[in-house]
mmCIF file of C-alpha atoms in Angstrom:
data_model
loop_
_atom_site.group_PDB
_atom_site.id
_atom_site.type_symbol
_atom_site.label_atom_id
_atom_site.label_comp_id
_atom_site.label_asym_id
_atom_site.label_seq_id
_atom_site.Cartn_x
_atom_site.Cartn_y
_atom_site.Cartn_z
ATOM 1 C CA UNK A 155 19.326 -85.248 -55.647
ATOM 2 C CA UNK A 156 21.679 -82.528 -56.404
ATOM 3 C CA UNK A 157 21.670 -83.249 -60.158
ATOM 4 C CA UNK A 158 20.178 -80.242 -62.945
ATOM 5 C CA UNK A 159 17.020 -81.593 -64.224
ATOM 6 C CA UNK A 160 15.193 -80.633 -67.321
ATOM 7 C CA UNK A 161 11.470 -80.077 -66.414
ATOM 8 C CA UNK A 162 8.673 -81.034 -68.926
ATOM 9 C CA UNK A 163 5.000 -80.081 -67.898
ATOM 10 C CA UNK A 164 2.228 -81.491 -70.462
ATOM 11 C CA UNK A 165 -0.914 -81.000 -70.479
ATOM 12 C CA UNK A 166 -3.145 -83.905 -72.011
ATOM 13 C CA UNK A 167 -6.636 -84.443 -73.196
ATOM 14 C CA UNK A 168 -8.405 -86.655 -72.973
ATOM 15 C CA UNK A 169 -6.630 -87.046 -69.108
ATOM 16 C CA UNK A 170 -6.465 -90.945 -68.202
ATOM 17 C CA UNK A 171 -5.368 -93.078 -71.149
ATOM 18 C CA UNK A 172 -3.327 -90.154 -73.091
ATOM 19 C CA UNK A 173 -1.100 -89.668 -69.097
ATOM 20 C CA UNK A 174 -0.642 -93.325 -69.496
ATOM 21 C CA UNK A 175 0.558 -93.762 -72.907
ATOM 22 C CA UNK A 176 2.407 -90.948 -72.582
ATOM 23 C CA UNK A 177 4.366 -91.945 -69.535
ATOM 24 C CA UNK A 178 5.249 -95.318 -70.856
ATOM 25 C CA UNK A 179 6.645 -93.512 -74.307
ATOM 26 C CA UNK A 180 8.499 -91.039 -71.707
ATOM 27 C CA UNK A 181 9.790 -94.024 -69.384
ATOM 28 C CA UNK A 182 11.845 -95.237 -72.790
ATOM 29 C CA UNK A 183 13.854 -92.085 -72.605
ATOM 30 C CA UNK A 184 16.097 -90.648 -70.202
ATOM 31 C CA UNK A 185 13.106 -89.393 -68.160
ATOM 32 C CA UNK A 186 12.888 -91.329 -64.232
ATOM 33 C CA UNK A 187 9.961 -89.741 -62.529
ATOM 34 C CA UNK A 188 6.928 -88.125 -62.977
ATOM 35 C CA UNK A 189 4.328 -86.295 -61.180
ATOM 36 C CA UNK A 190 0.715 -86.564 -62.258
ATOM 37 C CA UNK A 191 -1.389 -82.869 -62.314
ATOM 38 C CA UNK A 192 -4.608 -81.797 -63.046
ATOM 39 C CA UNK A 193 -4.187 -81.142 -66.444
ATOM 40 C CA UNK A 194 -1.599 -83.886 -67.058
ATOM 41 C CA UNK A 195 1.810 -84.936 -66.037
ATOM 42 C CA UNK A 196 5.165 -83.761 -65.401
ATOM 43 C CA UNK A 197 8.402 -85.708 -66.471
ATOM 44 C CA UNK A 198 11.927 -84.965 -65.222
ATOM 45 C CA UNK A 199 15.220 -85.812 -67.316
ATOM 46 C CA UNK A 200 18.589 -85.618 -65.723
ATOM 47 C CA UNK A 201 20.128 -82.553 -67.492
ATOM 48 C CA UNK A 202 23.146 -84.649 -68.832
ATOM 49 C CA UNK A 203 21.203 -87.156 -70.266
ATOM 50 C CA UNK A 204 19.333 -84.446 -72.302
ATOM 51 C CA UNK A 205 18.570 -83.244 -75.980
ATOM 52 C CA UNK A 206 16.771 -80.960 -77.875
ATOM 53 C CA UNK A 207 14.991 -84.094 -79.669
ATOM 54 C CA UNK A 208 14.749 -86.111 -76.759
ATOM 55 C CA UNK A 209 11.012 -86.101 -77.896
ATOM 56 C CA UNK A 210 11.031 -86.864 -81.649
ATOM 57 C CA UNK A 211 9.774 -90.841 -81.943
ATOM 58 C CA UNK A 212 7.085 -90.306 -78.575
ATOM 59 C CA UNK A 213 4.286 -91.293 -80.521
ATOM 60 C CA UNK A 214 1.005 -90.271 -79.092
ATOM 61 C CA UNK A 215 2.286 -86.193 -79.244
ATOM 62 C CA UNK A 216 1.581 -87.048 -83.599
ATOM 63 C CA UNK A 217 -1.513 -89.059 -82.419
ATOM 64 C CA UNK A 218 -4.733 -86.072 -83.617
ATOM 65 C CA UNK A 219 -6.728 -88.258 -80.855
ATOM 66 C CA UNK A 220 -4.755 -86.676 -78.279
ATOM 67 C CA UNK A 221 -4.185 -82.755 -77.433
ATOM 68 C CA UNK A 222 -1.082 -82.670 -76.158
ATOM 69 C CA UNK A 223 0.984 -79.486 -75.114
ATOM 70 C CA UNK A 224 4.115 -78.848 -73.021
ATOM 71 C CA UNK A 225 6.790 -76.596 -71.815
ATOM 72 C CA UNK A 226 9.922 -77.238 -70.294
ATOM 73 C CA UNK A 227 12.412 -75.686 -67.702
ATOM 74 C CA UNK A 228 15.774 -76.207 -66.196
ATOM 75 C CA UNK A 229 15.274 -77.006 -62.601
ATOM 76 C CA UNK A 230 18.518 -77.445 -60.030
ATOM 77 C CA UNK A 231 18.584 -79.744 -57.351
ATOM 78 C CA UNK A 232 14.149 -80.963 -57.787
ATOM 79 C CA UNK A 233 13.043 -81.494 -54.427
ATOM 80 C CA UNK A 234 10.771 -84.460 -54.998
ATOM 81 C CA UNK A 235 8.607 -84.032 -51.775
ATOM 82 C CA UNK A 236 8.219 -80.493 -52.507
ATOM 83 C CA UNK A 237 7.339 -81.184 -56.099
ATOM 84 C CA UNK A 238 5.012 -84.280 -54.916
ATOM 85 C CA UNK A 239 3.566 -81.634 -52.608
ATOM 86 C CA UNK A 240 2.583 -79.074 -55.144
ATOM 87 C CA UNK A 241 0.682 -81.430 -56.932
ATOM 88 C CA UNK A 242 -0.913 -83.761 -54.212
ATOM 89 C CA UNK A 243 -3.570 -82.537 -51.957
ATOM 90 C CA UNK A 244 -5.130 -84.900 -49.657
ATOM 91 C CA UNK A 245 -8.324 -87.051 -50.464
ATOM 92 C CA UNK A 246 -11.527 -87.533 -49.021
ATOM 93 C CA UNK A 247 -14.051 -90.131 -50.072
ATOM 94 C CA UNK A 248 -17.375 -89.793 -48.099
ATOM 95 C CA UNK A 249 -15.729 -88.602 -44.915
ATOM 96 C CA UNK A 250 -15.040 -92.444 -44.428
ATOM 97 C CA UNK A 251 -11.680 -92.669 -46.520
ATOM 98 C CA UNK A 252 -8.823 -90.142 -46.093
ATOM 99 C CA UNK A 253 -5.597 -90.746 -48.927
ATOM 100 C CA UNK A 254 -2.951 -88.537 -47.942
ATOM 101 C CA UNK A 255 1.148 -88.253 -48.484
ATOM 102 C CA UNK A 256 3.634 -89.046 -45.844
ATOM 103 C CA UNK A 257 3.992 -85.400 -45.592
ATOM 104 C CA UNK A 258 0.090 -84.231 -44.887
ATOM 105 C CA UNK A 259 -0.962 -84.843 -41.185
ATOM 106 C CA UNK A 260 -3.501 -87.708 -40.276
ATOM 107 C CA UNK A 261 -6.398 -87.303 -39.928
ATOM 108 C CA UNK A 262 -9.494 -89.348 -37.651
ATOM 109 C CA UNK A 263 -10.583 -90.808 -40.867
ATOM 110 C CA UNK A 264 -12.127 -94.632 -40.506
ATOM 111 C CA UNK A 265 -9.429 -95.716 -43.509
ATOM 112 C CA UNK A 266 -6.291 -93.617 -43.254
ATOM 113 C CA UNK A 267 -4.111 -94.610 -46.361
ATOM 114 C CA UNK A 268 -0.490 -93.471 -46.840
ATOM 115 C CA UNK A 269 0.108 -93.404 -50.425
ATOM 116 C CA UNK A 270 3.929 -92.061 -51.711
ATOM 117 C CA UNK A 271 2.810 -90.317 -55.000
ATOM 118 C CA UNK A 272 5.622 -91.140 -57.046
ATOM 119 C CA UNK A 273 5.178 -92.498 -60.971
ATOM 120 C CA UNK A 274 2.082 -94.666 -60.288
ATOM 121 C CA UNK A 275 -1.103 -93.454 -61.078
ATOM 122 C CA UNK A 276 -3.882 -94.391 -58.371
ATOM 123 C CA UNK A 277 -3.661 -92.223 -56.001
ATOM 124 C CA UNK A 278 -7.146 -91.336 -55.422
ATOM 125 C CA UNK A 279 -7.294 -88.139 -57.398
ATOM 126 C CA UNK A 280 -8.830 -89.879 -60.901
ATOM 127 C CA UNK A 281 -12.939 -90.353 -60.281
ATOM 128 C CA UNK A 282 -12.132 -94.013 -61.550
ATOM 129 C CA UNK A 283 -9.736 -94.386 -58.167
ATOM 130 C CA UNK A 284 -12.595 -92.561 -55.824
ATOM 131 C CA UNK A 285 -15.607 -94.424 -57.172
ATOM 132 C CA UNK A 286 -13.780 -97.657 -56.617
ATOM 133 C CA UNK A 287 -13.018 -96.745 -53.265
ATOM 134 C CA UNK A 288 -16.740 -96.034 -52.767
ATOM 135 C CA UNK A 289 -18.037 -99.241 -53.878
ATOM 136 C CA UNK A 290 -15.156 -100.909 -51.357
ATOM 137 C CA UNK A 291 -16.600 -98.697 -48.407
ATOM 138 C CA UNK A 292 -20.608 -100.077 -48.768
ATOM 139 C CA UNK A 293 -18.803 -103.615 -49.144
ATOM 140 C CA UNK A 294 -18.258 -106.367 -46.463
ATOM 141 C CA UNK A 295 -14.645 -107.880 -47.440
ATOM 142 C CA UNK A 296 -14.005 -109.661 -43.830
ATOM 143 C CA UNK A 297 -12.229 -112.627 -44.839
ATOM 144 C CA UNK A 298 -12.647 -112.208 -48.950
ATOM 145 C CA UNK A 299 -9.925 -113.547 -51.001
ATOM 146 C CA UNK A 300 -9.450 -110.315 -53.288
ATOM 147 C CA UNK A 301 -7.627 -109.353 -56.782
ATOM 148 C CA UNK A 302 -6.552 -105.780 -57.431
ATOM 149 C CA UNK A 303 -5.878 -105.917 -60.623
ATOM 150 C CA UNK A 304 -3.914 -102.584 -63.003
ATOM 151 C CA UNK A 305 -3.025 -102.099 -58.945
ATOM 152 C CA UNK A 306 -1.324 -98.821 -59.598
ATOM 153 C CA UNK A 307 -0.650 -97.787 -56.207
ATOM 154 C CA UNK A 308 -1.901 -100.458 -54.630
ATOM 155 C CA UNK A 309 -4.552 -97.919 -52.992
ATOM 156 C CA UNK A 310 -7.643 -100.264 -53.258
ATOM 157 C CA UNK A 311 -5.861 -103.436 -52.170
ATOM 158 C CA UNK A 312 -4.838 -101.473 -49.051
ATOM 159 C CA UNK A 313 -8.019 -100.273 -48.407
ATOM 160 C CA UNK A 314 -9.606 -103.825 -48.779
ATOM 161 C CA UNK A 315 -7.183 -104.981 -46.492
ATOM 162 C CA UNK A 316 -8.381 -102.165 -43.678
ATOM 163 C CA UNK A 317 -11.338 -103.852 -44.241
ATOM 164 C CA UNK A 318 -10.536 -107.298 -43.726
ATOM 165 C CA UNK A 319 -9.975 -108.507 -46.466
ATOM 166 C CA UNK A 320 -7.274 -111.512 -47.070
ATOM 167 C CA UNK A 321 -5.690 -113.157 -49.065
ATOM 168 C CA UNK A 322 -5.228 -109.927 -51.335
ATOM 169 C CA UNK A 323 -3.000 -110.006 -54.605
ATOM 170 C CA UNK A 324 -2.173 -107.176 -56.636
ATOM 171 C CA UNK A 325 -1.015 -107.211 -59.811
ATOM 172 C CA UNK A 326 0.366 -104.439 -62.183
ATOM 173 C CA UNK A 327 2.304 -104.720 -65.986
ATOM 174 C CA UNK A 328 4.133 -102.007 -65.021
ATOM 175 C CA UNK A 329 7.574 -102.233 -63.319
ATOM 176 C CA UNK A 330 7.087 -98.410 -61.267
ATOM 177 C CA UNK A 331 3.480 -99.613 -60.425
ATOM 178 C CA UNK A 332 4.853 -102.871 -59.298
ATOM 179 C CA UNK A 333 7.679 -100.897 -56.962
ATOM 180 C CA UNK A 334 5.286 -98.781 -55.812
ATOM 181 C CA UNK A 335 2.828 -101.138 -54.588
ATOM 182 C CA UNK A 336 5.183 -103.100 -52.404
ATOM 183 C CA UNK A 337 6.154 -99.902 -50.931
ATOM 184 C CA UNK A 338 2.353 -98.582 -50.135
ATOM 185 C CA UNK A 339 1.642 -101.877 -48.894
ATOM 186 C CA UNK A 340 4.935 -101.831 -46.309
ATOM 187 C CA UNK A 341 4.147 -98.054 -45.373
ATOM 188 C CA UNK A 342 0.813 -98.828 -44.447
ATOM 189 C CA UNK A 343 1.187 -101.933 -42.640
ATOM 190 C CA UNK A 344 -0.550 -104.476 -44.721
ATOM 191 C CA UNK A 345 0.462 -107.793 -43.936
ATOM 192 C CA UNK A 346 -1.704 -109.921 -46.573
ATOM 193 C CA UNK A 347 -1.286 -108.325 -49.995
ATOM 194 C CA UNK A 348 1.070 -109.881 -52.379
ATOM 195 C CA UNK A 349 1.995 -107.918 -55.298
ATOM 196 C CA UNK A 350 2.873 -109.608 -58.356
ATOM 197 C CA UNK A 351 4.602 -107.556 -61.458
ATOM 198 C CA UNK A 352 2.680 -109.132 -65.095
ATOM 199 C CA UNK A 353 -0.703 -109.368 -66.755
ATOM 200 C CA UNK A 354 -4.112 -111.532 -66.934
ATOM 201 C CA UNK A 355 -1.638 -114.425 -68.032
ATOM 202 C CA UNK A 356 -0.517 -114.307 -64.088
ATOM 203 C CA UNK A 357 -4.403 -115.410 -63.008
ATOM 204 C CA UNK A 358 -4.755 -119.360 -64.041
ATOM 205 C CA UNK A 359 -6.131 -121.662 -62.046
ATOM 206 C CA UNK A 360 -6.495 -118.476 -58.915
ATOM 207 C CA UNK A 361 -10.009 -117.863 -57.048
ATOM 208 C CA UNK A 362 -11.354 -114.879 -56.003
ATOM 209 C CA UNK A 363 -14.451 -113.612 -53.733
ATOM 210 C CA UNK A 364 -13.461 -109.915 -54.887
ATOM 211 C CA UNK A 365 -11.956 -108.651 -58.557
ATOM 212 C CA UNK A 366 -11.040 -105.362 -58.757
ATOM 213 C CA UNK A 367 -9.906 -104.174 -62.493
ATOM 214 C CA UNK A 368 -9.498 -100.285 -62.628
ATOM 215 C CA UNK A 369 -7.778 -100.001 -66.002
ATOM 216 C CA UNK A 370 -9.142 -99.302 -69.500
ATOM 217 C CA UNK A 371 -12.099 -100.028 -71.774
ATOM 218 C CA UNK A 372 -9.990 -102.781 -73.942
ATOM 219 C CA UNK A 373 -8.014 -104.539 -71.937
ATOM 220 C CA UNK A 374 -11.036 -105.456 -69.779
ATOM 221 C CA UNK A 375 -12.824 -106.315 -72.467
ATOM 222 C CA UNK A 376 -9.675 -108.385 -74.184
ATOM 223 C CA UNK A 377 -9.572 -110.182 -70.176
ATOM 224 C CA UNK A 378 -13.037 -110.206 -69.098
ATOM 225 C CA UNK A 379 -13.108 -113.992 -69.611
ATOM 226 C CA UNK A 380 -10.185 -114.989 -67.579
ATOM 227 C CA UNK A 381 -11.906 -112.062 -64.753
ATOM 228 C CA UNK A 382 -14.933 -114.101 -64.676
ATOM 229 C CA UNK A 383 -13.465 -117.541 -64.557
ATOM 230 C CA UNK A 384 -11.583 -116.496 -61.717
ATOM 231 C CA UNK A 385 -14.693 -115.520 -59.580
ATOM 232 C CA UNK A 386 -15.994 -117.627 -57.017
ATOM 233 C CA UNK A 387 -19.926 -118.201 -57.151
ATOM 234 C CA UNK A 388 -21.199 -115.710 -55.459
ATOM 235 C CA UNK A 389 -17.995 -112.998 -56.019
ATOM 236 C CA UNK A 390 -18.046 -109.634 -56.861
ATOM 237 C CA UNK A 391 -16.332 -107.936 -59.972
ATOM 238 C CA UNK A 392 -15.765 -104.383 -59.880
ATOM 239 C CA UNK A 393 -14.883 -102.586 -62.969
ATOM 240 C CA UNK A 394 -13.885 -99.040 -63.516
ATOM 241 C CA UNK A 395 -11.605 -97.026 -65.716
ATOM 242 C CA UNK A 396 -14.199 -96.287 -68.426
ATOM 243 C CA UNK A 397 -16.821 -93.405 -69.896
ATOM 244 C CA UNK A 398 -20.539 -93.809 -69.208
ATOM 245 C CA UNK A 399 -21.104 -94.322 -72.969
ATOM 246 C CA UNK A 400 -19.069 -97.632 -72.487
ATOM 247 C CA UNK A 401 -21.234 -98.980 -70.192
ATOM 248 C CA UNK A 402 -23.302 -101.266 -72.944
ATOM 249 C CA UNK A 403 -20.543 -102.711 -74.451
ATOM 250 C CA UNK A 404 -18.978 -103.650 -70.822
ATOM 251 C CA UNK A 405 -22.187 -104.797 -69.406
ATOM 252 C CA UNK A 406 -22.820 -107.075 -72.476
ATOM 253 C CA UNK A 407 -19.251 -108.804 -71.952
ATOM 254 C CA UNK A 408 -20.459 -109.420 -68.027
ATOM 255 C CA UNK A 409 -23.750 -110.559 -68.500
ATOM 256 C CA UNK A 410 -23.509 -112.891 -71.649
ATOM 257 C CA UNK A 411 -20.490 -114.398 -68.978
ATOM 258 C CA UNK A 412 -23.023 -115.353 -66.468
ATOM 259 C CA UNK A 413 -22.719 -112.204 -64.175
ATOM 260 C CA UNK A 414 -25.556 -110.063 -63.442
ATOM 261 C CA UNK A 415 -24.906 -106.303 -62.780
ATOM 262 C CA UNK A 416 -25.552 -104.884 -59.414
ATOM 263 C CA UNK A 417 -25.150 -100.988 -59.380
ATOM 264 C CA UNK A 418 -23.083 -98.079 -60.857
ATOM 265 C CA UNK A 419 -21.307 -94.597 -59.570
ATOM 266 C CA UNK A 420 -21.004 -92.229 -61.883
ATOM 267 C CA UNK A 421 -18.645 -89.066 -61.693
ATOM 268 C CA UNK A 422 -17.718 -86.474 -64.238
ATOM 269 C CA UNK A 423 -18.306 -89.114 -67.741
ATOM 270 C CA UNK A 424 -16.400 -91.706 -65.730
ATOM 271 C CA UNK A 425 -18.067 -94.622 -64.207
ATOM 272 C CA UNK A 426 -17.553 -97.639 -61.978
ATOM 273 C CA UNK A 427 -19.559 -100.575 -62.539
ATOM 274 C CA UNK A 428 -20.782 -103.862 -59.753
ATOM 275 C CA UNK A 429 -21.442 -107.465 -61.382
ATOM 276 C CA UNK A 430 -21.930 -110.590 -58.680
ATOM 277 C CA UNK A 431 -21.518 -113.923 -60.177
#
């Protein structure tokens, strides 16, 4: 792209939900891709399509629930690899799982997953993403008719797939996400995953042996029901994308549904949670 950008790097706190509000506010605007960080996210505006107030009405940077600050550069011709490269190291879960970018070198890993870290979060950095992919290692999905649900990258419906699972939908409310995933799934060869752009609304009348939902405290409470009706006797739910002092009020919504809860991973506050029906 030979086009002048205008670069805006924020950092956010808390990281997870304030990255994705804020991105969706952004994604109103002029702004077309972002990077995720550390700390937060960058967001890149075609210099032409630019003003001083371009951030007046984004909303959560007036919210006092998040701490939100940013600076912003003039950048010519953005390399997007080289940006996606400053920000994306590659990913090991457990020596078992390596996530890497087209443009780090494979490795022997068991799982080798491609992921092209453009605007979709998921890509194994977030301890939500990595615990998930732990509880899909220790899990036998030969043959299991699996949900990804919130699919992000698609990361954890590709990795079920390496494992043999199939049927696999994914499903994400986001258009980038939605992109995204059909791309990840192409790059890495997956011949079973369907990805479906929408919400909960998208599951009636669908089965399930394996739900994955990595996506936020409320709307897994607000779809818990529809989750659960989906599962097959016998299927597994796992749920992640929440703080460890969320487990009670997640674990009550599972078991007064029938399910009984299996195990947990915990990582830095965040935590990923195992029902079976």
């Amino acid at each position: 792209m030979s086009n002048i950008y205008i670069g805006y790097h924020f950092t956010i706190a808390p990281l997870e939900l304030g990255s994705e509000i804020l991105i969706a506010e952004l994604g109103e605007k002029a702004f077309e891709s972002f990077i995720e960080t550390e700390t937060g996210v960058s967001a890149f505006v075609q210099k032409d399509l630019w003003s001083e107030d371009i951030l007046e009405d984004i909303q959560i940077l007036e919210n006092p629930e998040f701490k939100i600050d940013y600076t912003f550069e003039e950048i010519e011709q953005v390399n997007w690899n080289e940006e996606w490269e400053k920000n994306f190291e590659p990913i090991d879960v457990d020596g078992k799982c390596h996530v890497r970018a087209p443009f780090h070198e494979k490795t022997n890993a068991e799982y080798d997953i491609v992921i092209e870290p453009k605007m979709s979060f998921g890509t194994g950095h977030h301890e939500t993403t990595h615990m998930m992919i732990q509880h899909l290692l220790e899990t036998d999905l030969v043959g299991k008719k699996t949900l990804d649900m919130g699919c992000g990258t698609a990361i954890l419906a590709i990795l079920a797939e390496m494992k043999g699972a199939q049927p696999i939908d994914a499903i994400d409310i986001d258009n980038w996400c939605y992109l995204n995933s059909i791309e990840n799934a192409e790059r890495n060869n997956c011949k079973h995953i369907s990805v479906y752009e929408g919400d909960a609304s998208l599951l009636d009348g669908k089965k399930y042996d394996v739900i994955i939902a990595n996506i936020n405290r409320n709307i897994l409470l607000n779809d818990m029901q529809q989750y659960v009706a989906c599962l097959n006797e016998n299927g597994i739910l796992f749920l992640s994308g929440f703080y460890t002092e969320d487990i009670p009020v997640i674990s009550e919504s599972c078991t007064s549904k029938g399910l009984t809860y299996v195990k947990q991973f915990e990582r830095n506050n965040w935590v990923a949670l195992k029902f079976v029906k």
